[in-house]
Short mmCIF file of C-alpha atoms and ligand atoms in Angstrom, two decimals:
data_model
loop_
_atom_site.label_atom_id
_atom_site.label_comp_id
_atom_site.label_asym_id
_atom_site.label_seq_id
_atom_site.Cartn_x
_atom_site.Cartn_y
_atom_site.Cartn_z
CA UNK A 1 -13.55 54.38 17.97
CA UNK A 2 -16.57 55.84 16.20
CA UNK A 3 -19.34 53.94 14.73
CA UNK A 4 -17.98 54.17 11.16
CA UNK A 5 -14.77 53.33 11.56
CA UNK A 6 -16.15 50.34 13.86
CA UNK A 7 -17.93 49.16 10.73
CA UNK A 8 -15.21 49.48 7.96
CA UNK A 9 -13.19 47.37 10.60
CA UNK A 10 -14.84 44.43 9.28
CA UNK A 11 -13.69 45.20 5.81
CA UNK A 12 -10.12 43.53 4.47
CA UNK A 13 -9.22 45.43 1.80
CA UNK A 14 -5.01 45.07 0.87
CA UNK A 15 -5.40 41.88 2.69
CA UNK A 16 -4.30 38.84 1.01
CA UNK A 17 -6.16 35.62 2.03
CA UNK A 18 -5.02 31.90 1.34
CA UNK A 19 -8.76 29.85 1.51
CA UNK A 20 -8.40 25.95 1.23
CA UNK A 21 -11.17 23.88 0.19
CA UNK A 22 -12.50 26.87 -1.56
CA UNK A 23 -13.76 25.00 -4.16
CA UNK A 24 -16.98 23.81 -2.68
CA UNK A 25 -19.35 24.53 0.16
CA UNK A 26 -18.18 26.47 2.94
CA UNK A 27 -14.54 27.38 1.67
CA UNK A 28 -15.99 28.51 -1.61
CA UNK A 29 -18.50 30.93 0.30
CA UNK A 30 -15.44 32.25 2.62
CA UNK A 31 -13.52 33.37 -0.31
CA UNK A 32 -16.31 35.29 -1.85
CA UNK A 33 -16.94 37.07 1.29
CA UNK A 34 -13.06 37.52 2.03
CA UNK A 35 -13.25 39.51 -1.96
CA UNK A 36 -16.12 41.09 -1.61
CA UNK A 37 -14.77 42.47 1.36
CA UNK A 38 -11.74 43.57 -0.46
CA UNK A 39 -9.40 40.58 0.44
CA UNK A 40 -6.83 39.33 -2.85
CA UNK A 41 -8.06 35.73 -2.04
CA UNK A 42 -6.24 32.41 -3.65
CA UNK A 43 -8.40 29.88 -3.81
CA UNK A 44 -6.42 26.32 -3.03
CA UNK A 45 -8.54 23.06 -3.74
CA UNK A 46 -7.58 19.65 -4.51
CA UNK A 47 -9.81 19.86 -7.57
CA UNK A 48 -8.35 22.77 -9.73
CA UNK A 49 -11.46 23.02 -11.63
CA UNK A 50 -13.45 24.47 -8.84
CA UNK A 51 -10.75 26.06 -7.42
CA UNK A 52 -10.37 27.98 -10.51
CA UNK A 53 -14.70 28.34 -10.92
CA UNK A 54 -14.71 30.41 -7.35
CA UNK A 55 -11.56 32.25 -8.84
CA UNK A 56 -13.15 33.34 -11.46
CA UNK A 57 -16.31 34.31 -9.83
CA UNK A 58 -14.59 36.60 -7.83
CA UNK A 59 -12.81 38.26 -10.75
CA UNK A 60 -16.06 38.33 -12.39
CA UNK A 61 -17.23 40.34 -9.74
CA UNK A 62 -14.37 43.03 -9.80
CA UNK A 63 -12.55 41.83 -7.24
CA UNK A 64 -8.92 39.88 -7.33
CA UNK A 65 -7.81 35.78 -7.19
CA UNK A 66 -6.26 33.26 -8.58
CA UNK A 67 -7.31 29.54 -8.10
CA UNK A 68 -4.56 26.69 -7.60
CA UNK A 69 -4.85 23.06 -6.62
CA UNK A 70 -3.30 22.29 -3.32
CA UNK A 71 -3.52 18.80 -1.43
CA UNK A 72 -3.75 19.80 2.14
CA UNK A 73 -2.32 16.51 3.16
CA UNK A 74 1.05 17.27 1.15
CA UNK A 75 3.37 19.95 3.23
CA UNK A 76 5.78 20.54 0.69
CA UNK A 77 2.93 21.36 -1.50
CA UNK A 78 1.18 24.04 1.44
CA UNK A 79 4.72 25.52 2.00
CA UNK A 80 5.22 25.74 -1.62
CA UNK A 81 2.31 27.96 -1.97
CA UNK A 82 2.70 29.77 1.29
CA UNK A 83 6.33 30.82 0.18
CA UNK A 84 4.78 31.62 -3.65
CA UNK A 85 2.44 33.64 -2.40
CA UNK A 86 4.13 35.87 0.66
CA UNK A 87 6.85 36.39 -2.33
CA UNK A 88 4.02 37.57 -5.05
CA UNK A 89 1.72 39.14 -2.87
CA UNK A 90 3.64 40.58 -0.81
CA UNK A 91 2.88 38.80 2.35
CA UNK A 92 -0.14 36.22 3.61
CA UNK A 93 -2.30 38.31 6.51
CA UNK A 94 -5.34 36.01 6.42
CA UNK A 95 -5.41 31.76 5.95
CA UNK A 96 -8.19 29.66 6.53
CA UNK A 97 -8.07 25.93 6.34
CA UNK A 98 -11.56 24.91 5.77
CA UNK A 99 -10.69 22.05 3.38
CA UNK A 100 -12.24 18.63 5.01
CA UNK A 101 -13.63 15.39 4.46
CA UNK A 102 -16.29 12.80 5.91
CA UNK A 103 -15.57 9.26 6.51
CA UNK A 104 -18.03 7.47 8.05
CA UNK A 105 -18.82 4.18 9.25
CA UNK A 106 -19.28 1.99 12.37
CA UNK A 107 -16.02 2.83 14.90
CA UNK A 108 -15.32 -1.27 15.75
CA UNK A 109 -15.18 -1.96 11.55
CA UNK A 110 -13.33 1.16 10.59
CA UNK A 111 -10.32 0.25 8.36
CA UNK A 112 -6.80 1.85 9.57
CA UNK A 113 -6.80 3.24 5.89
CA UNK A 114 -9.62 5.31 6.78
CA UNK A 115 -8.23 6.56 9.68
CA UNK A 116 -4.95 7.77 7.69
CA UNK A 117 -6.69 9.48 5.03
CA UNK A 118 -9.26 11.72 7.80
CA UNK A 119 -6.14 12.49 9.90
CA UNK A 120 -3.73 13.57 6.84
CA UNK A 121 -6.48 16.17 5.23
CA UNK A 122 -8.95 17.08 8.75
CA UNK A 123 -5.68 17.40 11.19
CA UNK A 124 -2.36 17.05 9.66
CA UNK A 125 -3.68 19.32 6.74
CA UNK A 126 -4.36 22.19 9.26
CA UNK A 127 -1.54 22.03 10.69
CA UNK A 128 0.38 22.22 7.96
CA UNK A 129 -1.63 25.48 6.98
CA UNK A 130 -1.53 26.80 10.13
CA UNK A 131 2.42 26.50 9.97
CA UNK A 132 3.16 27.74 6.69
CA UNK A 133 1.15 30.49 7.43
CA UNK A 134 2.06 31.25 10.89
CA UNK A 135 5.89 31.15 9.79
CA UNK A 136 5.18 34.43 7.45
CA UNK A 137 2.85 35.74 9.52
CA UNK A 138 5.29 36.01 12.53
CA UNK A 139 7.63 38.13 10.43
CA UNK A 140 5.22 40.34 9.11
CA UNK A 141 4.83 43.71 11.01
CA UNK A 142 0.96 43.35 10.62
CA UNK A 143 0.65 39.83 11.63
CA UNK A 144 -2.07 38.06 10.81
CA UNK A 145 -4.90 35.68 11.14
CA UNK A 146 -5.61 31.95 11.01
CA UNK A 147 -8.56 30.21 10.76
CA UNK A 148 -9.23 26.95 11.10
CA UNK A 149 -12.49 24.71 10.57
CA UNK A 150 -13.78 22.40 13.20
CA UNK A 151 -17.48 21.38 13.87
CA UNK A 152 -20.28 21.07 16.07
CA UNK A 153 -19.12 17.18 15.98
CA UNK A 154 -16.44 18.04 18.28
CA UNK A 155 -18.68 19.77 20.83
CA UNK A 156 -21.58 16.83 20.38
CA UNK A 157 -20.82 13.14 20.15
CA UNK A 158 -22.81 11.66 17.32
CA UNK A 159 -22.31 7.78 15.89
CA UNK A 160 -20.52 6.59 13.27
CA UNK A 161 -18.17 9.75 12.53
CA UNK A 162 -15.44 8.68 15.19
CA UNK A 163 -12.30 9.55 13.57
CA UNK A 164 -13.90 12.86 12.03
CA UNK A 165 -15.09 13.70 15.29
CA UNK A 166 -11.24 13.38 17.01
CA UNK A 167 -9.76 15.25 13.40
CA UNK A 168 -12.11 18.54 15.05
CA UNK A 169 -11.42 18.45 18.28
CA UNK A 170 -7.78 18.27 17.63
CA UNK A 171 -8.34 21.22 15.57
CA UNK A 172 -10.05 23.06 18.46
CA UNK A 173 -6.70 22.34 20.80
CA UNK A 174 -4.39 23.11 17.50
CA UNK A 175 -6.03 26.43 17.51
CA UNK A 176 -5.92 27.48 21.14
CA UNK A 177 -2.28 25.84 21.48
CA UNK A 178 -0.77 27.54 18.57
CA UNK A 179 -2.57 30.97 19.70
CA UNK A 180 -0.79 30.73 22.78
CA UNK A 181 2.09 30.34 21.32
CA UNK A 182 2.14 33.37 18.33
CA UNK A 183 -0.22 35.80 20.11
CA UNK A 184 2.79 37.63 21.24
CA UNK A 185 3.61 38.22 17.03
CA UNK A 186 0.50 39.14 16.12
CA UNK A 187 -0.85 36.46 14.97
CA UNK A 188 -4.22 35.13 15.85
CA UNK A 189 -5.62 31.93 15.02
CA UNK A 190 -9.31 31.17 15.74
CA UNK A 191 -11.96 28.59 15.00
CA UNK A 192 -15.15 28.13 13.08
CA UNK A 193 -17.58 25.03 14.33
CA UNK A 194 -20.34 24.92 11.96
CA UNK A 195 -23.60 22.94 12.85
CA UNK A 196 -25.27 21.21 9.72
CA UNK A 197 -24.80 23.00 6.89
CA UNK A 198 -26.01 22.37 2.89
CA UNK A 199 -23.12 21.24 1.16
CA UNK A 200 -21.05 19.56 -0.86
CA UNK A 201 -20.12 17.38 1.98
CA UNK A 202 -23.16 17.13 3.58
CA UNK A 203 -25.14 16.68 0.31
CA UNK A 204 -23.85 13.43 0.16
CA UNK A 205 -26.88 11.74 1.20
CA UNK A 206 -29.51 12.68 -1.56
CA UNK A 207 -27.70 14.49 -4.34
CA UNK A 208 -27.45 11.41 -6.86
CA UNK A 209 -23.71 10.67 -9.07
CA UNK A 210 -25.68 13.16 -12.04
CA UNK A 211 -25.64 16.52 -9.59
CA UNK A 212 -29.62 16.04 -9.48
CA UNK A 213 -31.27 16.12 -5.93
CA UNK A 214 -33.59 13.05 -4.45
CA UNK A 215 -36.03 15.47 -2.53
CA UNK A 216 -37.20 12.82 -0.88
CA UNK A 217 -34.31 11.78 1.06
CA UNK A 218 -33.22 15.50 1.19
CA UNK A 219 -36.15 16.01 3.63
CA UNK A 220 -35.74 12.73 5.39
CA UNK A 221 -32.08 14.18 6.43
CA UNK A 222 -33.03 17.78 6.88
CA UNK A 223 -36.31 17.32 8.81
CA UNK A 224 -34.89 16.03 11.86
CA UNK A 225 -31.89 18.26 11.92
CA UNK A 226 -34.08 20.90 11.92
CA UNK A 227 -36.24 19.50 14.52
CA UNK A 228 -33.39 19.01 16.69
CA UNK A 229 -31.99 22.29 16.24
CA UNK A 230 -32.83 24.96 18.50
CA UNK A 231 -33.18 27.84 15.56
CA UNK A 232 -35.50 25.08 13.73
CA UNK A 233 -33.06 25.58 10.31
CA UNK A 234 -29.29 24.24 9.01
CA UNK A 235 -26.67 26.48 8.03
CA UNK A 236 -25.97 27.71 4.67
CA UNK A 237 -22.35 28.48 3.63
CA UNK A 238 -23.02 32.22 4.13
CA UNK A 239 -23.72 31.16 7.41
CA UNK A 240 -20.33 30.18 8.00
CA UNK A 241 -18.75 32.84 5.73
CA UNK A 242 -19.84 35.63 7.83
CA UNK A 243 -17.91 34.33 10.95
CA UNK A 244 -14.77 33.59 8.97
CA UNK A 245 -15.03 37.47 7.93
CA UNK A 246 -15.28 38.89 10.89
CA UNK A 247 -12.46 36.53 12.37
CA UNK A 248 -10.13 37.35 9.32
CA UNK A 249 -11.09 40.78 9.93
CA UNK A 250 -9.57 44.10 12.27
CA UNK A 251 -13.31 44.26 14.07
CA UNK A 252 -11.94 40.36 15.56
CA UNK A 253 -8.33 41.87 16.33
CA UNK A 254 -9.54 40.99 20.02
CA UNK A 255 -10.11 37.19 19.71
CA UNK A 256 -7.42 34.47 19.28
CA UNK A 257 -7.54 31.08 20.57
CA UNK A 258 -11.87 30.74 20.20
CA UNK A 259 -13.82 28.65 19.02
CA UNK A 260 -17.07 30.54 16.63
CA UNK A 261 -20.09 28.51 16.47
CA UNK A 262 -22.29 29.41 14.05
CA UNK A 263 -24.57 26.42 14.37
CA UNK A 264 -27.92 26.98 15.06
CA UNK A 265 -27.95 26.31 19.01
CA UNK A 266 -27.15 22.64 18.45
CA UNK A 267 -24.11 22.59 20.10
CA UNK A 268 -23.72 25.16 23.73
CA UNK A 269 -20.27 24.93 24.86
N1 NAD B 301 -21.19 21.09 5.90
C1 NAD B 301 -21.28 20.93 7.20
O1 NAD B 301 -22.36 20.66 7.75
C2 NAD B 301 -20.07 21.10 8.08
C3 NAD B 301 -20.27 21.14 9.46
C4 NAD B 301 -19.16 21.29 10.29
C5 NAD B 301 -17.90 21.42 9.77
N2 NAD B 301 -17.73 21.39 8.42
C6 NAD B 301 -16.37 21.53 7.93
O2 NAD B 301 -16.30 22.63 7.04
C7 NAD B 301 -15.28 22.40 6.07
C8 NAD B 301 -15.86 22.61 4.69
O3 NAD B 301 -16.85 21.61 4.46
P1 NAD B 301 -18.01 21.76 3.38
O4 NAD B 301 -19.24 21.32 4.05
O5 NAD B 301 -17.94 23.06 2.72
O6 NAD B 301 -17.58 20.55 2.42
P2 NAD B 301 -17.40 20.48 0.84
O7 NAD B 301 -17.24 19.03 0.57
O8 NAD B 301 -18.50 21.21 0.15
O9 NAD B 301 -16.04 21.25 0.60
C9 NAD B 301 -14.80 20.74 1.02
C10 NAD B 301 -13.76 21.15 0.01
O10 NAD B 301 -12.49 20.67 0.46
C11 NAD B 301 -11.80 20.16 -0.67
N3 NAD B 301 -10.80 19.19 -0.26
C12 NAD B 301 -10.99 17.93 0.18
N4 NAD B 301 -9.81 17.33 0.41
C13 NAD B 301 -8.85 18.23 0.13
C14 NAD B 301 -7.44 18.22 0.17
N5 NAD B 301 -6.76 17.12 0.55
N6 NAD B 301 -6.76 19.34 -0.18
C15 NAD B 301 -7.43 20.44 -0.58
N7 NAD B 301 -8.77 20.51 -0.67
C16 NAD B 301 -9.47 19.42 -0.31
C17 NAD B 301 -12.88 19.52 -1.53
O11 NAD B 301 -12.47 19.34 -2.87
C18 NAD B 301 -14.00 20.54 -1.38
O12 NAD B 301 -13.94 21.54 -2.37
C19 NAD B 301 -14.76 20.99 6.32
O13 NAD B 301 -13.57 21.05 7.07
C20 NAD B 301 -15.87 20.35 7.12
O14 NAD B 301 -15.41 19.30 7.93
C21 NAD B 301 -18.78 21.22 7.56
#
């Protein structure tokens, strides 16, 4: 392979892409990169608003995508859009689940309720992505690729995020199990396990109910994560964006069943 045709490898162009959680944060950066890299990208999110907002950012931007609001939780709803999609677009060749959420909270207190809800979005939403795509991808010629969004908190213990902490590591032994399984098609389904990165999610902590930031407490979180990090920074969504490419993409048409850490040396597995 020459050196030019390695580099357009990483390009997706004809691809179509399913992104959850591509409203906000990390799933919102994917599915720019996925369009600026030529990918059609739909852009599912429980809030239609956003979904819609990254969308249309995209189109803005010459490329193609539609935004739709998808529960991750619901399978009738994922298969619904799976089978909409493959039938519109003429197949699904990439699908990342990167749609997540925190719950947090000492392990001996934590209501059952709060286990259901992490488990139905952070595990049994994945897998119901990862089978609603896999089922098209295995009939497609091309096959295609799945990725799927853990975290460093399934490579390094840390208190009070139990059950989100079990939700990635199942996701880590979804991924390798299911690659095992639909290699032999095609089909390759990888990981992402971002360390700490500025979000939505993580934002939590000092970005008040109005959308304005207490830079304060933003420093009293960040500082230490930095400190403890070996690249002294945290992530941005880009970050995180770039590995989803590249696993989406032909240049990863080597790797199924890993486990990307873009996370600043926090985590060394
Ligand atoms: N930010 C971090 O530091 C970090 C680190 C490791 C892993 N992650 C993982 O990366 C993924 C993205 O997180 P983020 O930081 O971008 O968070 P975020 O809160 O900014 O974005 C998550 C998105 O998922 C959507 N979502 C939530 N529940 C959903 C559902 N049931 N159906 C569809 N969409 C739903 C939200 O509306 C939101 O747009 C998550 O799986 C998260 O666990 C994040």
């Amino acid at each position: 392979m020459d050196a030019t045709t390695l580099i357009n490898s990483f390009r997706v162009d004809g691809k179509v892409a399913v992104i959850t959680g591509a409203g906000s944060g990390i799933g919102r950066a994917s599915a720019l990169a996925l369009a600026g890299a030529g990918a059609t990208v739909v852009c599912a999110d429980i809030h239609h608003d956003t979904a819609t907002e990254t969308a249309e950012e995209i189109v803005a931007a010459g490329g193609t995508a539609e935004g739709v609001r998808l529960d991750v939780s619901n399978r009738g709803d994922v298969d619904a859009l799976a089978a909409r999609v493959a039938t519109e677009r003429g197949g699904i060749h990439i699908w990342a689940n990167i749609a997540g959420i925190m719950v947090e909270g000492p392990f001996l207190d934590a209501p059952e309720a709060d286990l259901d809800r992490i488990l139905a979005v952070n595990l049994k939403g994945v897998f119901f992505g990862c089978q609603a795509a896999g089922r098209i991808m295995v009939t497609q010629p091309e096959g295609g690729s799945i990725i799927n969004a853990s975290s460093a908190a399934a490579d390094a213990p840390s208190p009070n995020i139990v059950s989100y902490a079990i939700c990635k590591a199942g996701v880590v032994q979804m991924t390798k199990s299911l690659a095992i399984e639909i290699g032999k098609k095609g089909v390759r389904v990888n990981a992402v396990a971002p360390g700490f990165v500025l979000t939505g999610m993580t934002g939590r902590y000092f970005i008040r109910p109005d959308g304005t930031v207490d830079e304060e407490m933003q420093e009293a979180v960040i500082g230490p994560m930095r400190k403890h990090t070996p690249l002294r920074s945290i992530g941005e969504p880009e970050d995180i964006a770039a590995a989803v490419l590249y696993l989406a993409s032909d240049a990863a048409r080597f790797m199924t069943g890993q486990v990307v850490r873009p996370n600043g040396g926090v985590a060394m597995v």
